[in-house]
């Protein structure tokens, strides 16, 4: 079963009418994944025997629909690795909240998608299980760290997938793969069962070809959770209610920092076309400034790496996961297991974070980064006083070649310069396709950011853009025989 021409609604209709059988759908989906993944490598684990809920109630839109889960989200009884050697054989005995909610809605969990190790990367090239390829061009990266989820959706392996976003890890791969992806407000979706990278920045979100599909999945996974003290108890609206609307009178901010000469010409042209479209249809376009944008990359990597160094202390080779075989004493168990179990990028960030938190560096680095983060939050709060959404590019470039940037950490880190701020401020943000770059022929993402807990305006604008350009009708060229 290939999902390139399907939506959650179309699958629900076919299942309801008996044109599709939910159990056979699992087998057909797994068979297509096996075939497609020979080229893409979007999955780490595929569950061809995934359990389908009994007595399916098709009033639940997700009933019987196979959904993919990024492999840093805990799935009970289904291997969860975070794409790391140190967790290569970890089979959880409990369920993450988001997966429990999907199962309660009778969705079927078809498998776990590839990613950058512990979500640390922007290209899905740091995975212990090999690179994922971009379905539009198999020589290009799919972005990261949710590159496996993005590629799985873009190639039609699944209709929707969960990802996580710490500094752009849903939006950038969504942009590179020509699909929709949304990171909701921090606290809108429970992080219980998400393997932590940077706890104050991580957020689970949704990726799909169509905007409505993500709205329907977010309807299910959003909301309060007693096991997560950071999740909001605010009522969750029906996100599909924001679709099908016009944009007349909507106040749209365009930060001048996001449309600078650093943005590739083809990306800028495609993004500007969407801004012009909004203006032509009655939106009020305001040029604004987010003056602390130039500080977001160093600020993010100090804060995120510091939190990562603390979160990853638990992987010690003692309780679960990989354990070095030739350790002669307890200290060697710790040192060798972590040295052999973690990849280079993870070790780099652990060392950076440990240094930033050390007694001699804390005030100079971590404390200063925390202050700059406050300034970044204030920049956004000021803009949202007079605007409903902020728009611009997702990335300064389209998908780059495999192995072209992985050896240059600074260049790789700068890929996140336009997405990090939303995580710093804890606001919702999404990427919707803006067409293909005239320069590279690869997909371009149009970023939409809303005020805290205002996913509604994000969905409204994204749906309007989708209905206007119908990019979902285009098929990835890299899969053509």
mmCIF file of N, CA, C and O in Angstrom, residues 70 72 118-120 145 163-170 183-191 194-205 228 230 300 304 307-308 311-312 373 423-424 426:
data_model
loop_
_atom_site.group_PDB
_atom_site.id
_atom_site.type_symbol
_atom_site.label_atom_id
_atom_site.label_comp_id
_atom_site.label_asym_id
_atom_site.label_seq_id
_atom_site.Cartn_x
_atom_site.Cartn_y
_atom_site.Cartn_z
ATOM 1 N N UNK A 70 8.769 8.232 15.325
ATOM 2 C CA UNK A 70 10.212 8.481 15.382
ATOM 3 C C UNK A 70 10.822 7.627 16.485
ATOM 4 O O UNK A 70 10.232 7.472 17.564
ATOM 5 N N UNK A 72 12.845 7.865 18.796
ATOM 6 C CA UNK A 72 13.168 8.351 20.140
ATOM 7 C C UNK A 72 11.910 8.488 20.993
ATOM 8 O O UNK A 72 11.959 9.059 22.083
ATOM 9 N N UNK A 118 20.049 10.263 18.916
ATOM 10 C CA UNK A 118 19.509 11.061 20.029
ATOM 11 C C UNK A 118 18.996 12.424 19.561
ATOM 12 O O UNK A 118 19.013 13.406 20.306
ATOM 13 N N UNK A 119 18.567 12.503 18.304
ATOM 14 C CA UNK A 119 18.020 13.724 17.701
ATOM 15 C C UNK A 119 19.061 14.823 17.543
ATOM 16 O O UNK A 119 18.717 15.991 17.421
ATOM 17 N N UNK A 120 20.326 14.445 17.515
ATOM 18 C CA UNK A 120 21.411 15.420 17.409
ATOM 19 C C UNK A 120 21.962 15.434 15.995
ATOM 20 O O UNK A 120 22.839 14.639 15.640
ATOM 21 N N UNK A 145 16.447 16.297 12.787
ATOM 22 C CA UNK A 145 16.760 14.904 13.027
ATOM 23 C C UNK A 145 15.636 13.939 12.662
ATOM 24 O O UNK A 145 15.844 12.718 12.647
ATOM 25 N N UNK A 163 7.209 13.041 14.901
ATOM 26 C CA UNK A 163 8.604 13.420 15.002
ATOM 27 C C UNK A 163 8.808 14.193 16.285
ATOM 28 O O UNK A 163 7.867 14.392 17.065
ATOM 29 N N UNK A 164 10.037 14.622 16.525
ATOM 30 C CA UNK A 164 10.311 15.518 17.646
ATOM 31 C C UNK A 164 11.123 16.686 17.122
ATOM 32 O O UNK A 164 11.852 16.559 16.132
ATOM 33 N N UNK A 165 10.982 17.823 17.774
ATOM 34 C CA UNK A 165 11.608 19.063 17.303
ATOM 35 C C UNK A 165 12.245 19.762 18.496
ATOM 36 O O UNK A 165 11.557 20.210 19.400
ATOM 37 N N UNK A 166 13.583 19.844 18.476
ATOM 38 C CA UNK A 166 14.331 20.515 19.535
ATOM 39 C C UNK A 166 14.878 21.856 19.064
ATOM 40 O O UNK A 166 15.011 22.793 19.851
ATOM 41 N N UNK A 167 15.195 21.935 17.768
ATOM 42 C CA UNK A 167 15.686 23.183 17.194
ATOM 43 C C UNK A 167 15.320 23.329 15.732
ATOM 44 O O UNK A 167 15.933 24.095 14.999
ATOM 45 N N UNK A 168 14.305 22.567 15.304
ATOM 46 C CA UNK A 168 13.882 22.587 13.902
ATOM 47 C C UNK A 168 13.768 21.207 13.305
ATOM 48 O O UNK A 168 13.601 21.050 12.090
ATOM 49 N N UNK A 169 13.828 20.172 14.140
ATOM 50 C CA UNK A 169 13.955 18.796 13.660
ATOM 51 C C UNK A 169 12.703 18.205 13.040
ATOM 52 O O UNK A 169 12.740 17.097 12.511
ATOM 53 N N UNK A 170 11.583 18.895 13.089
ATOM 54 C CA UNK A 170 10.398 18.532 12.307
ATOM 55 C C UNK A 170 10.308 19.422 11.080
ATOM 56 O O UNK A 170 10.122 18.958 9.953
ATOM 57 N N UNK A 183 5.509 21.692 14.720
ATOM 58 C CA UNK A 183 5.948 21.620 16.116
ATOM 59 C C UNK A 183 4.963 22.464 16.925
ATOM 60 O O UNK A 183 4.905 23.679 16.771
ATOM 61 N N UNK A 184 4.153 21.851 17.764
ATOM 62 C CA UNK A 184 3.199 22.651 18.550
ATOM 63 C C UNK A 184 3.881 23.427 19.672
ATOM 64 O O UNK A 184 5.087 23.304 19.899
ATOM 65 N N UNK A 185 3.117 24.223 20.354
ATOM 66 C CA UNK A 185 3.590 24.971 21.517
ATOM 67 C C UNK A 185 4.229 24.026 22.533
ATOM 68 O O UNK A 185 3.738 22.917 22.763
ATOM 69 N N UNK A 186 5.325 24.465 23.143
ATOM 70 C CA UNK A 186 5.932 23.675 24.222
ATOM 71 C C UNK A 186 4.897 23.501 25.336
ATOM 72 O O UNK A 186 4.332 24.476 25.836
ATOM 73 N N UNK A 187 4.600 22.262 25.671
ATOM 74 C CA UNK A 187 3.592 21.980 26.682
ATOM 75 C C UNK A 187 2.235 21.628 26.111
ATOM 76 O O UNK A 187 1.326 21.255 26.856
ATOM 77 N N UNK A 188 2.080 21.706 24.808
ATOM 78 C CA UNK A 188 0.799 21.340 24.177
ATOM 79 C C UNK A 188 0.643 19.824 24.084
ATOM 80 O O UNK A 188 -0.467 19.278 24.158
ATOM 81 N N UNK A 189 1.788 19.121 23.915
ATOM 82 C CA UNK A 189 1.807 17.663 23.792
ATOM 83 C C UNK A 189 2.739 17.094 24.859
ATOM 84 O O UNK A 189 3.846 17.591 25.058
ATOM 85 N N UNK A 190 2.306 16.045 25.516
ATOM 86 C CA UNK A 190 3.112 15.440 26.573
ATOM 87 C C UNK A 190 4.423 14.887 26.028
ATOM 88 O O UNK A 190 4.477 14.276 24.958
ATOM 89 N N UNK A 191 5.500 15.082 26.803
ATOM 90 C CA UNK A 191 6.810 14.520 26.459
ATOM 91 C C UNK A 191 7.078 13.229 27.238
ATOM 92 O O UNK A 191 8.188 12.696 27.154
ATOM 93 N N UNK A 194 9.234 10.458 25.649
ATOM 94 C CA UNK A 194 10.165 10.964 24.631
ATOM 95 C C UNK A 194 11.572 10.891 25.222
ATOM 96 O O UNK A 194 11.835 11.456 26.288
ATOM 97 N N UNK A 195 12.479 10.182 24.570
ATOM 98 C CA UNK A 195 13.851 10.093 25.060
ATOM 99 C C UNK A 195 14.465 11.485 25.006
ATOM 100 O O UNK A 195 14.567 12.094 23.941
ATOM 101 N N UNK A 196 14.855 11.996 26.148
ATOM 102 C CA UNK A 196 15.210 13.408 26.268
ATOM 103 C C UNK A 196 16.536 13.739 25.596
ATOM 104 O O UNK A 196 17.525 13.033 25.735
ATOM 105 N N UNK A 197 16.524 14.850 24.872
ATOM 106 C CA UNK A 197 17.732 15.488 24.361
ATOM 107 C C UNK A 197 17.932 16.753 25.178
ATOM 108 O O UNK A 197 18.806 16.825 26.044
ATOM 109 N N UNK A 198 17.102 17.763 24.957
ATOM 110 C CA UNK A 198 17.145 19.010 25.730
ATOM 111 C C UNK A 198 15.730 19.279 26.235
ATOM 112 O O UNK A 198 14.865 19.714 25.464
ATOM 113 N N UNK A 199 15.504 19.032 27.487
ATOM 114 C CA UNK A 199 14.139 18.954 28.024
ATOM 115 C C UNK A 199 13.354 20.258 27.932
ATOM 116 O O UNK A 199 12.123 20.228 27.863
ATOM 117 N N UNK A 200 14.011 21.400 27.947
ATOM 118 C CA UNK A 200 13.290 22.664 27.872
ATOM 119 C C UNK A 200 12.988 23.089 26.437
ATOM 120 O O UNK A 200 12.328 24.103 26.211
ATOM 121 N N UNK A 201 13.450 22.291 25.476
ATOM 122 C CA UNK A 201 13.288 22.624 24.055
ATOM 123 C C UNK A 201 12.543 21.551 23.277
ATOM 124 O O UNK A 201 11.876 21.853 22.282
ATOM 125 N N UNK A 202 12.651 20.279 23.696
ATOM 126 C CA UNK A 202 12.043 19.160 22.974
ATOM 127 C C UNK A 202 10.530 19.306 22.892
ATOM 128 O O UNK A 202 9.876 19.657 23.879
ATOM 129 N N UNK A 203 9.960 18.981 21.729
ATOM 130 C CA UNK A 203 8.511 18.902 21.610
ATOM 131 C C UNK A 203 8.148 17.906 20.524
ATOM 132 O O UNK A 203 8.726 17.913 19.440
ATOM 133 N N UNK A 204 7.186 17.045 20.811
ATOM 134 C CA UNK A 204 6.685 16.082 19.833
ATOM 135 C C UNK A 204 5.700 16.775 18.903
ATOM 136 O O UNK A 204 4.888 17.593 19.337
ATOM 137 N N UNK A 205 5.786 16.443 17.602
ATOM 138 C CA UNK A 205 4.866 17.007 16.625
ATOM 139 C C UNK A 205 4.525 15.999 15.552
ATOM 140 O O UNK A 205 4.807 14.804 15.676
ATOM 141 N N UNK A 228 3.456 14.347 33.048
ATOM 142 C CA UNK A 228 4.364 15.371 32.527
ATOM 143 C C UNK A 228 4.012 16.703 33.177
ATOM 144 O O UNK A 228 2.992 17.313 32.862
ATOM 145 N N UNK A 230 5.282 19.506 32.715
ATOM 146 C CA UNK A 230 5.422 20.678 31.837
ATOM 147 C C UNK A 230 4.283 20.798 30.837
ATOM 148 O O UNK A 230 4.234 21.766 30.082
ATOM 149 N N UNK A 300 21.570 28.437 21.491
ATOM 150 C CA UNK A 300 20.929 27.117 21.447
ATOM 151 C C UNK A 300 21.917 26.005 21.765
ATOM 152 O O UNK A 300 21.615 25.103 22.571
ATOM 153 N N UNK A 304 21.176 23.591 24.743
ATOM 154 C CA UNK A 304 20.793 22.234 24.359
ATOM 155 C C UNK A 304 21.871 21.225 24.750
ATOM 156 O O UNK A 304 21.562 20.144 25.265
ATOM 157 N N UNK A 307 21.853 20.625 28.568
ATOM 158 C CA UNK A 307 20.766 19.743 28.981
ATOM 159 C C UNK A 307 21.022 18.313 28.514
ATOM 160 O O UNK A 307 20.712 17.350 29.226
ATOM 161 N N UNK A 308 21.615 18.166 27.335
ATOM 162 C CA UNK A 308 21.925 16.832 26.823
ATOM 163 C C UNK A 308 22.960 16.130 27.691
ATOM 164 O O UNK A 308 22.856 14.926 27.958
ATOM 165 N N UNK A 311 21.029 14.822 30.576
ATOM 166 C CA UNK A 311 20.059 13.784 30.224
ATOM 167 C C UNK A 311 20.715 12.466 29.822
ATOM 168 O O UNK A 311 20.158 11.387 30.038
ATOM 169 N N UNK A 312 21.883 12.539 29.213
ATOM 170 C CA UNK A 312 22.527 11.326 28.713
ATOM 171 C C UNK A 312 23.452 10.664 29.739
ATOM 172 O O UNK A 312 24.103 9.663 29.436
ATOM 173 N N UNK A 373 18.433 33.881 25.829
ATOM 174 C CA UNK A 373 17.175 33.208 25.525
ATOM 175 C C UNK A 373 15.984 34.062 25.943
ATOM 176 O O UNK A 373 14.980 34.145 25.223
ATOM 177 N N UNK A 423 11.766 27.217 19.183
ATOM 178 C CA UNK A 423 11.953 26.351 20.339
ATOM 179 C C UNK A 423 12.380 27.144 21.560
ATOM 180 O O UNK A 423 11.963 26.863 22.687
ATOM 181 N N UNK A 424 13.240 28.132 21.361
ATOM 182 C CA UNK A 424 13.659 29.004 22.462
ATOM 183 C C UNK A 424 12.455 29.693 23.095
ATOM 184 O O UNK A 424 12.355 29.822 24.318
ATOM 185 N N UNK A 426 9.290 28.701 22.730
ATOM 186 C CA UNK A 426 8.232 27.750 23.069
ATOM 187 C C UNK A 426 6.959 27.929 22.273
ATOM 188 O O UNK A 426 5.880 27.510 22.704
#
